[in-house]
Short mmCIF file of C-alpha atoms and ligand atoms in Angstrom, two decimals:
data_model
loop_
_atom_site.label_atom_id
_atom_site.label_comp_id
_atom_site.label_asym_id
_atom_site.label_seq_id
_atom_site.Cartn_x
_atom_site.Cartn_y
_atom_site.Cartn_z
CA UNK A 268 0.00 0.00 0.00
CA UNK A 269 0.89 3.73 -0.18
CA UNK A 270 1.55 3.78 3.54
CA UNK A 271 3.72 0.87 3.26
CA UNK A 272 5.57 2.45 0.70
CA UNK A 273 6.10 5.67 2.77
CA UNK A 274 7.32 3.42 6.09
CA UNK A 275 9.82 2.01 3.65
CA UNK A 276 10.97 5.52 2.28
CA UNK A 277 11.81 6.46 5.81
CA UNK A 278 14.76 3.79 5.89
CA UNK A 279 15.92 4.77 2.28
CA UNK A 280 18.72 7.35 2.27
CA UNK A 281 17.81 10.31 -0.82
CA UNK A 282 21.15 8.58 -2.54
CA UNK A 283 19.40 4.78 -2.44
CA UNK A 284 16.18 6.00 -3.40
CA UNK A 285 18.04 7.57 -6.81
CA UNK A 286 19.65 4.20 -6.89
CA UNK A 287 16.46 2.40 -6.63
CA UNK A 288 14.54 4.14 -9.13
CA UNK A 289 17.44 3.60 -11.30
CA UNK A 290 17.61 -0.18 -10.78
CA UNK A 291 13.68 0.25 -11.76
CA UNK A 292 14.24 2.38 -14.83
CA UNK A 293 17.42 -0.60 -15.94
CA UNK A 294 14.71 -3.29 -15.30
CA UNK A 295 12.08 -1.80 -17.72
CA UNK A 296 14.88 -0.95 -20.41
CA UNK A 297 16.33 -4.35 -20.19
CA UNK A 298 13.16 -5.54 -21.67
CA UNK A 299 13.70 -3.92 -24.94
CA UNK A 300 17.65 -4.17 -25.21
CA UNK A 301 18.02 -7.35 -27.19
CA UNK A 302 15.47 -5.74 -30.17
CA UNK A 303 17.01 -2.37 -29.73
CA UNK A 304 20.14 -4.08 -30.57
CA UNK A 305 21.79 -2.52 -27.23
CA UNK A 306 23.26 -5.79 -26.44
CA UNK A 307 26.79 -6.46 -27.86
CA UNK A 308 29.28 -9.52 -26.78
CA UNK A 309 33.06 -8.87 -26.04
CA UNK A 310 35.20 -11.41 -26.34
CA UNK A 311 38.63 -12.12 -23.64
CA UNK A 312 41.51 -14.29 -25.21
CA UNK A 313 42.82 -17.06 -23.15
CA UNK A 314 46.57 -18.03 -23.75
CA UNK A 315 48.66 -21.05 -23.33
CA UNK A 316 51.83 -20.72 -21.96
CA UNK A 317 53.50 -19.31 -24.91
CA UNK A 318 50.83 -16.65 -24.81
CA UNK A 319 49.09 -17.65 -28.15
CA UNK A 320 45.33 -17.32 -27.51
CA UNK A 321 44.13 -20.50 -27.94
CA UNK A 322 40.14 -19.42 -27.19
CA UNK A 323 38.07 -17.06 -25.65
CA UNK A 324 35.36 -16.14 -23.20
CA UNK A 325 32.34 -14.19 -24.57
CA UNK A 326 31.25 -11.10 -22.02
CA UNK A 327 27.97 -9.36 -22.13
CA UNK A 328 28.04 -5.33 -22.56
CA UNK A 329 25.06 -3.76 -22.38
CA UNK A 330 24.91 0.05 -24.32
CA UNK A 331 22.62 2.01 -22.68
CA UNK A 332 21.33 5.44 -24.98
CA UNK A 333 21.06 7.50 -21.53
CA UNK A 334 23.43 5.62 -19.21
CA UNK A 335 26.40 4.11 -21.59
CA UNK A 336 27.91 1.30 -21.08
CA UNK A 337 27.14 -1.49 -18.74
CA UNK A 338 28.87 -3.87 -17.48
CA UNK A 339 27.26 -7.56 -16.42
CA UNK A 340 27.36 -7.33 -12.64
CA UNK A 341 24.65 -4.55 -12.76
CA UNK A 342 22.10 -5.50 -15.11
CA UNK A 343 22.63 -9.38 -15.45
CA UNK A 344 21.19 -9.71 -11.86
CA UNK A 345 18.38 -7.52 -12.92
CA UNK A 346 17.87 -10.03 -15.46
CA UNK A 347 18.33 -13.39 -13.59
CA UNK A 348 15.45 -11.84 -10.80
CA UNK A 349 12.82 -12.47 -14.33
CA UNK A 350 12.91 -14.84 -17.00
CA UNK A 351 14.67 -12.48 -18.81
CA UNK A 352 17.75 -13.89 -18.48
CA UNK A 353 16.38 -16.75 -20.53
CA UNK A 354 16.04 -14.70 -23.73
CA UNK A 355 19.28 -12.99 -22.86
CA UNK A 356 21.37 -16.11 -22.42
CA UNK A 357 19.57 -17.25 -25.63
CA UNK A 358 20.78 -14.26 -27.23
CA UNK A 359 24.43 -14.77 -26.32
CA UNK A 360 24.46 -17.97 -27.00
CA UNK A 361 22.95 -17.57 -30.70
CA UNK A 362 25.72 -14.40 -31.20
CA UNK A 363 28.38 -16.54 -29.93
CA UNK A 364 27.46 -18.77 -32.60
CA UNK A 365 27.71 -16.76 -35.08
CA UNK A 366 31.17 -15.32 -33.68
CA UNK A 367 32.11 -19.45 -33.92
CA UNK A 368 30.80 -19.44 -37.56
CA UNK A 369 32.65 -16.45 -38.36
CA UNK A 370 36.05 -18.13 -37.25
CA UNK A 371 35.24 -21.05 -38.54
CA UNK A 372 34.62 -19.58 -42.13
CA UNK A 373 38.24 -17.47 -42.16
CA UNK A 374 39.75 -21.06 -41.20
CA UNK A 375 40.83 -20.19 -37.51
CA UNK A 376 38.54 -22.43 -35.57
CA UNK A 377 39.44 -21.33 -31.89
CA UNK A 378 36.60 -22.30 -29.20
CA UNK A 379 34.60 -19.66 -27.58
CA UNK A 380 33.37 -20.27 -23.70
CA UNK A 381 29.72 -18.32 -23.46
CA UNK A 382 28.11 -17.86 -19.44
CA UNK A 383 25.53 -19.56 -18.45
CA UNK A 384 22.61 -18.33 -15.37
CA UNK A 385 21.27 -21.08 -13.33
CA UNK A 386 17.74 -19.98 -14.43
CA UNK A 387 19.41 -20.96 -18.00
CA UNK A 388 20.12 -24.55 -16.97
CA UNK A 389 17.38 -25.36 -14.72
CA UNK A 390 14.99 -24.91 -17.65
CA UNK A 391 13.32 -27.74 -18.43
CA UNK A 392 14.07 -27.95 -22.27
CA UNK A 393 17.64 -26.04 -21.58
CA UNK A 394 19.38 -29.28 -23.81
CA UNK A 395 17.04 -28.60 -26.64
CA UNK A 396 17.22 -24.66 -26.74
CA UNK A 397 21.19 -25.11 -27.06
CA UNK A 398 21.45 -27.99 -29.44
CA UNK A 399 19.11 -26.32 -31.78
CA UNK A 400 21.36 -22.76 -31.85
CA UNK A 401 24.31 -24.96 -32.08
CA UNK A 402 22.74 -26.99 -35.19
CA UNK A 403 20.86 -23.93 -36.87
CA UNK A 404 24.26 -21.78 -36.40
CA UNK A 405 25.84 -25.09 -38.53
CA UNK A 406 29.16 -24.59 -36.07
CA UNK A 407 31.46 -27.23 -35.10
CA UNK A 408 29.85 -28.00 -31.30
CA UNK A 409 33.31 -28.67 -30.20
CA UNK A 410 34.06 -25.10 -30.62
CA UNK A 411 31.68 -24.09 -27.98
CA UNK A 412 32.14 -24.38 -24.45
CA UNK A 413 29.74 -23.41 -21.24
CA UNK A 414 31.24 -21.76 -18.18
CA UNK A 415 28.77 -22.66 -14.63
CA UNK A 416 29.75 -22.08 -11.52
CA UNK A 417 29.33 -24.48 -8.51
CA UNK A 418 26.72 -22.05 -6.44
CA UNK A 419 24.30 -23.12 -9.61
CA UNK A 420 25.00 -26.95 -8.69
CA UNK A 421 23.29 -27.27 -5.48
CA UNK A 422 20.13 -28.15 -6.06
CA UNK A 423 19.02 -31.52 -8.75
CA UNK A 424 22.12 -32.27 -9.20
CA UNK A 425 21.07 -36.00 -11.07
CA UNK A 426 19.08 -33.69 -13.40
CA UNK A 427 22.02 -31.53 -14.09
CA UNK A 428 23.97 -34.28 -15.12
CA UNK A 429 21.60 -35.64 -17.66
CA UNK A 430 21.40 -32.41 -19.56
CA UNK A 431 25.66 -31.59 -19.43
CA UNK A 432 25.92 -35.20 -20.12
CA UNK A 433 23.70 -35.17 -23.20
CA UNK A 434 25.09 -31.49 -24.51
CA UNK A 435 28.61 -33.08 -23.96
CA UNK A 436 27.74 -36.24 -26.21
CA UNK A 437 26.96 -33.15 -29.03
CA UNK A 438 30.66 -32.38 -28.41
CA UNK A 439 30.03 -29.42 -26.29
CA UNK A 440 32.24 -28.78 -23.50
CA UNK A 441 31.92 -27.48 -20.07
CA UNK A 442 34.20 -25.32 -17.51
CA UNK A 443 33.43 -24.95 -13.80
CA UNK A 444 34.15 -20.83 -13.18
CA UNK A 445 35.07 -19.18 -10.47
CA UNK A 446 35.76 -22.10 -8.71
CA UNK A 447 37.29 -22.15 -5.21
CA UNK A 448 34.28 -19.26 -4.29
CA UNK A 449 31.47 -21.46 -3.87
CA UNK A 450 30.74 -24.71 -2.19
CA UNK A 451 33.52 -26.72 -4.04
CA UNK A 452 32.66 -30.28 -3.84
CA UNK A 453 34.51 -32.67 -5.44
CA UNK A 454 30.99 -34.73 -6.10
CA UNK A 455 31.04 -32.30 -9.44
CA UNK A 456 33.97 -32.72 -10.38
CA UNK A 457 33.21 -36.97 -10.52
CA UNK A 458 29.72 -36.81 -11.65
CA UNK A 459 29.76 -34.55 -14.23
CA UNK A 460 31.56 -33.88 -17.66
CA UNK A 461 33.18 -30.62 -16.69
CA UNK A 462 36.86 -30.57 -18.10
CA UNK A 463 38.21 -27.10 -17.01
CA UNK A 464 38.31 -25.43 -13.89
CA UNK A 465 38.88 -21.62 -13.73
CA UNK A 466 40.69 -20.73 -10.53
CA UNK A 467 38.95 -17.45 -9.40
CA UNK A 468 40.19 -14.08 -10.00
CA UNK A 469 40.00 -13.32 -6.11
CA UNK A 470 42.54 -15.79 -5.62
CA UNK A 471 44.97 -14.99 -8.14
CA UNK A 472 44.59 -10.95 -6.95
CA UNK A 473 46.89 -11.49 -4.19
CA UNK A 474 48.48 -14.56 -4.31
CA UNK A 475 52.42 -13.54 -5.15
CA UNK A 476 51.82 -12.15 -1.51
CA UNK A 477 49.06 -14.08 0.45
CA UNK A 478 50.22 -17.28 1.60
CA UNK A 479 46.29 -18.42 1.52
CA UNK A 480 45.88 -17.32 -1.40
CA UNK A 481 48.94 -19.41 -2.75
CA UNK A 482 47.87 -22.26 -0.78
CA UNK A 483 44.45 -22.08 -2.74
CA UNK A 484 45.65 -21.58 -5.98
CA UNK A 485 48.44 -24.83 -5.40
CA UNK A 486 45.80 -27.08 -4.32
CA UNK A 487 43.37 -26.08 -7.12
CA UNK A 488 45.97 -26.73 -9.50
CA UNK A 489 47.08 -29.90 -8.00
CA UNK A 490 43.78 -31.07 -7.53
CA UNK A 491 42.95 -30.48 -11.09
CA UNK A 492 46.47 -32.17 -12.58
CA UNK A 493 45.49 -35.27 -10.39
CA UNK A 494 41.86 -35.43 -12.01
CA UNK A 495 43.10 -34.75 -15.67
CA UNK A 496 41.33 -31.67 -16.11
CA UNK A 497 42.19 -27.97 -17.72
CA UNK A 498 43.04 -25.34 -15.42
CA UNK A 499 43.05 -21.95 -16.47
CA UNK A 500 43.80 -18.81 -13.87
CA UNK A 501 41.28 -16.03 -14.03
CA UNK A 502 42.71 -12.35 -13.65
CA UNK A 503 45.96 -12.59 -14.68
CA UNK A 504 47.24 -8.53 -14.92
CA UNK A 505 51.43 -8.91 -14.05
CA UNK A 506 54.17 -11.43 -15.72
CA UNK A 507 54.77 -12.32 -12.18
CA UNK A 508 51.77 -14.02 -11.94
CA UNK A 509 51.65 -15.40 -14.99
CA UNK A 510 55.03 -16.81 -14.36
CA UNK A 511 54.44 -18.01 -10.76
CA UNK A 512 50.96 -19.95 -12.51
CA UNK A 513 53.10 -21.57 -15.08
CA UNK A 514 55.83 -23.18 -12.59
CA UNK A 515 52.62 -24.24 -10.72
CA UNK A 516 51.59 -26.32 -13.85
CA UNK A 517 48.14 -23.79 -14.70
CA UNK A 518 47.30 -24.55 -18.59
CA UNK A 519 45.65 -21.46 -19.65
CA UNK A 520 45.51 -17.80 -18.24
CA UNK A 521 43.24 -14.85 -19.06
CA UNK A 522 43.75 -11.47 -17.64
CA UNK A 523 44.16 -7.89 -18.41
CA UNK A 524 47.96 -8.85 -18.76
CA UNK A 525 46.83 -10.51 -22.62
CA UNK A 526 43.71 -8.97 -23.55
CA UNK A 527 40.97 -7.00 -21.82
CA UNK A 528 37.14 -7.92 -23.27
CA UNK A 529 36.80 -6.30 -26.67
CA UNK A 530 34.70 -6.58 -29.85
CA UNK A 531 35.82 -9.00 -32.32
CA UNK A 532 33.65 -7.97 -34.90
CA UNK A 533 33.90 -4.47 -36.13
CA UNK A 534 31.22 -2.34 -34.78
CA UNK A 535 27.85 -2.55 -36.96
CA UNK A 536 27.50 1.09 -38.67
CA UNK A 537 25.13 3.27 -36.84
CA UNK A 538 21.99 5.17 -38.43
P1 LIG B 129 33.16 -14.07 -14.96
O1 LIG B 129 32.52 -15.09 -15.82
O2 LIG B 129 33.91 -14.56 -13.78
O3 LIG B 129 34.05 -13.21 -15.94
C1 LIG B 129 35.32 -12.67 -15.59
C2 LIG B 129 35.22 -11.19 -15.28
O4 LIG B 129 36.52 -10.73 -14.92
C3 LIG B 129 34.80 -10.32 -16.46
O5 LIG B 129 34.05 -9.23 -15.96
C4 LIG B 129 36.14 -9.84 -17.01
O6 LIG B 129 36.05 -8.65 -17.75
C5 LIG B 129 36.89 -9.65 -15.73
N1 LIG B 129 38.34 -9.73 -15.92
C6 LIG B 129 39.01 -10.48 -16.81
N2 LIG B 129 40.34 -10.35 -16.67
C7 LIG B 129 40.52 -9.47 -15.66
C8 LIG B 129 41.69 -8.92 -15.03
O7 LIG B 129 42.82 -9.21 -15.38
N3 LIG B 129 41.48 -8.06 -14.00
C9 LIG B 129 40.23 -7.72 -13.58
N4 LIG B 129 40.13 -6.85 -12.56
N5 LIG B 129 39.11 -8.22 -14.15
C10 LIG B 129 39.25 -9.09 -15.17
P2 LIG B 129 32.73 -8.75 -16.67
O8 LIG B 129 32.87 -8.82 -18.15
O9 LIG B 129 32.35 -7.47 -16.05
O10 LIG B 129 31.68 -9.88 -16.25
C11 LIG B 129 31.30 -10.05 -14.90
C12 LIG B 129 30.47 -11.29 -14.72
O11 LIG B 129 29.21 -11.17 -15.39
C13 LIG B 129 31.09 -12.55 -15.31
O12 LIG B 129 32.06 -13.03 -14.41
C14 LIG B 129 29.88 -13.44 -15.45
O13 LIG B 129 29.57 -14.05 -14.21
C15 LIG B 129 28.80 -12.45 -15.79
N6 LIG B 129 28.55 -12.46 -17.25
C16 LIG B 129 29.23 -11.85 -18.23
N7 LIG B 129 28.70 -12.12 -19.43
C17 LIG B 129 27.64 -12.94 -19.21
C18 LIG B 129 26.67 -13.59 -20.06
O14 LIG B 129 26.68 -13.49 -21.29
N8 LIG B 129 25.74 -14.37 -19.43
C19 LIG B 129 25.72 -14.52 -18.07
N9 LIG B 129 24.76 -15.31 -17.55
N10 LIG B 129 26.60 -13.94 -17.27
C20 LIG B 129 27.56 -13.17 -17.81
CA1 LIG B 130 33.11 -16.89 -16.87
CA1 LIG B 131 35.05 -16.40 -13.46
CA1 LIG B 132 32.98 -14.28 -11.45
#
């Protein structure tokens, strides 16, 4: 009621209430971004150890006509709170596609890793909605790979498995992200096809001087040797780092150090 709405004003300082109505205003613009063709996909290399970019990670921008550019962390909440996400994440994946296509067509085939929301996966025909982009975009399915995180693996986890399992026997691939920040339980790592996991950025911040932080990022590594799987470190900015990583035995590194998020594409002319 109105009188609710007042009693809640009273807690709001004048600066949240701005920020509120903005988050409002970003909800209801959201809605139209995809068909005003506001949405546009960056793209981060990741290197092997000779630094030659052997694939990259797709990034959602958002261009906003009054507020500019946005970056994920404040809109692709917004959009995981609906079922917006849903068309989003369809969105990506279909222009990620394309990207694929693209790369495939000027004969450098490199892989590129798209995000996926737990809303995505949980969807009931989520295996269907990918393997028809992958089969309409006429891409390789090798070349595409799905970064999930372990917070998005709690719950129906036998149902998760059926759906990476049958996208992985398409050829698809999988990467557990941010991984060290959530629950990390090693019943993913055996139960389902994930072959990569990307060591958090948080980790590899301060790790040349954080003995946790080292600790972590050994383990992780270690752990991920011992299990045969792809470990690439997240946030990579200084050639220390990326030389401590290597001597640790990490595969693959992406940071500001090789490549910040950029368009691959150029830019689509605008009227
Ligand atoms: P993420 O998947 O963990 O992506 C890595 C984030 O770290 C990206 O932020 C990237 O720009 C940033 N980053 C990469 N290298 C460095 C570095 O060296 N230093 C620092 N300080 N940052 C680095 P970004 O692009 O703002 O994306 C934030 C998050 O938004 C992503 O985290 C991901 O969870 C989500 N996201 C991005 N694109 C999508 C999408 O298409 N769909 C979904 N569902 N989520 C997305
Ligand atoms: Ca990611
Ligand atoms: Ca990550
Ligand atoms: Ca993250």
């Amino acid at each position: 009621s109105k009188e609710m709405g007042r009693n809640q004003l009273y807690f709001f300082e004048p600066g949240m209430h701005k920020t509120l109505r903005k988050k409002q205003r970003l909800e209801q613009s959201l809605k139209q971004a995809i068909s005003k063709q506001q949405l546009k996909l960056f793209y981060q290399p990741k290197v092997n150890s000779q630094g030659q970019i052997v694939s990259y990670e797709a990034l959602i921008r958002w261009f906003h006509p009054e507020f500019g550019l946005i970056t994920p962390n404040d809109f692709i909440p917004l959009a995981e709170n609906s079922y917006l996400i849903n068309e989003i994440g369809e969105w990506v994946l279909t222009t990620a596609c394309q990207q694929i296509r693209v790369f495939q067509q000027q004969g450098t085939p490199l892989p590129i890793a798209v995000n996926v929301s737990e809303r995505q996966l949980v969807q009931k025909n989520f295996v269907e909605i990918v393997s028809s982009i992958v089969q309409n975009s006429g891409i390789d399915p090798h070349l595409l790979e799905l970064e999930i995180t372990e917070s998005m693996l709690n719950e129906d986890l036998e149902n998760t498995r059926i759906k990476l399992l049958a996208l992985s026997k398409l050829g698809i691939t999988f990467s557990l992200d941010d991984f060290g920040t959530g629950y990390s339980s090693l019943i993913y790592l055996k139960n389902l096809p994930i072959t990569v996991l990307k060591i958090d950025r948080s980790f590899v911040h301060e790790f040349l001087t954080q003995e946790t932080d080292l600790a972590i990022v050994k383990t992780i590594i270690a752990m991920a040797k011992s299990l045969s799987l792809h470990v690439v470190a997240e946030g990579v900015e200084q050639q220390e780092q990326f030389e401590m990583l290597m001597s640790l035995g990490c595969d693959l590194f992406q940071g500001y150090l090789f490549g910040k998020p950029e368009p691959l594409t150029p830019p689509e002319p605008t009227e």
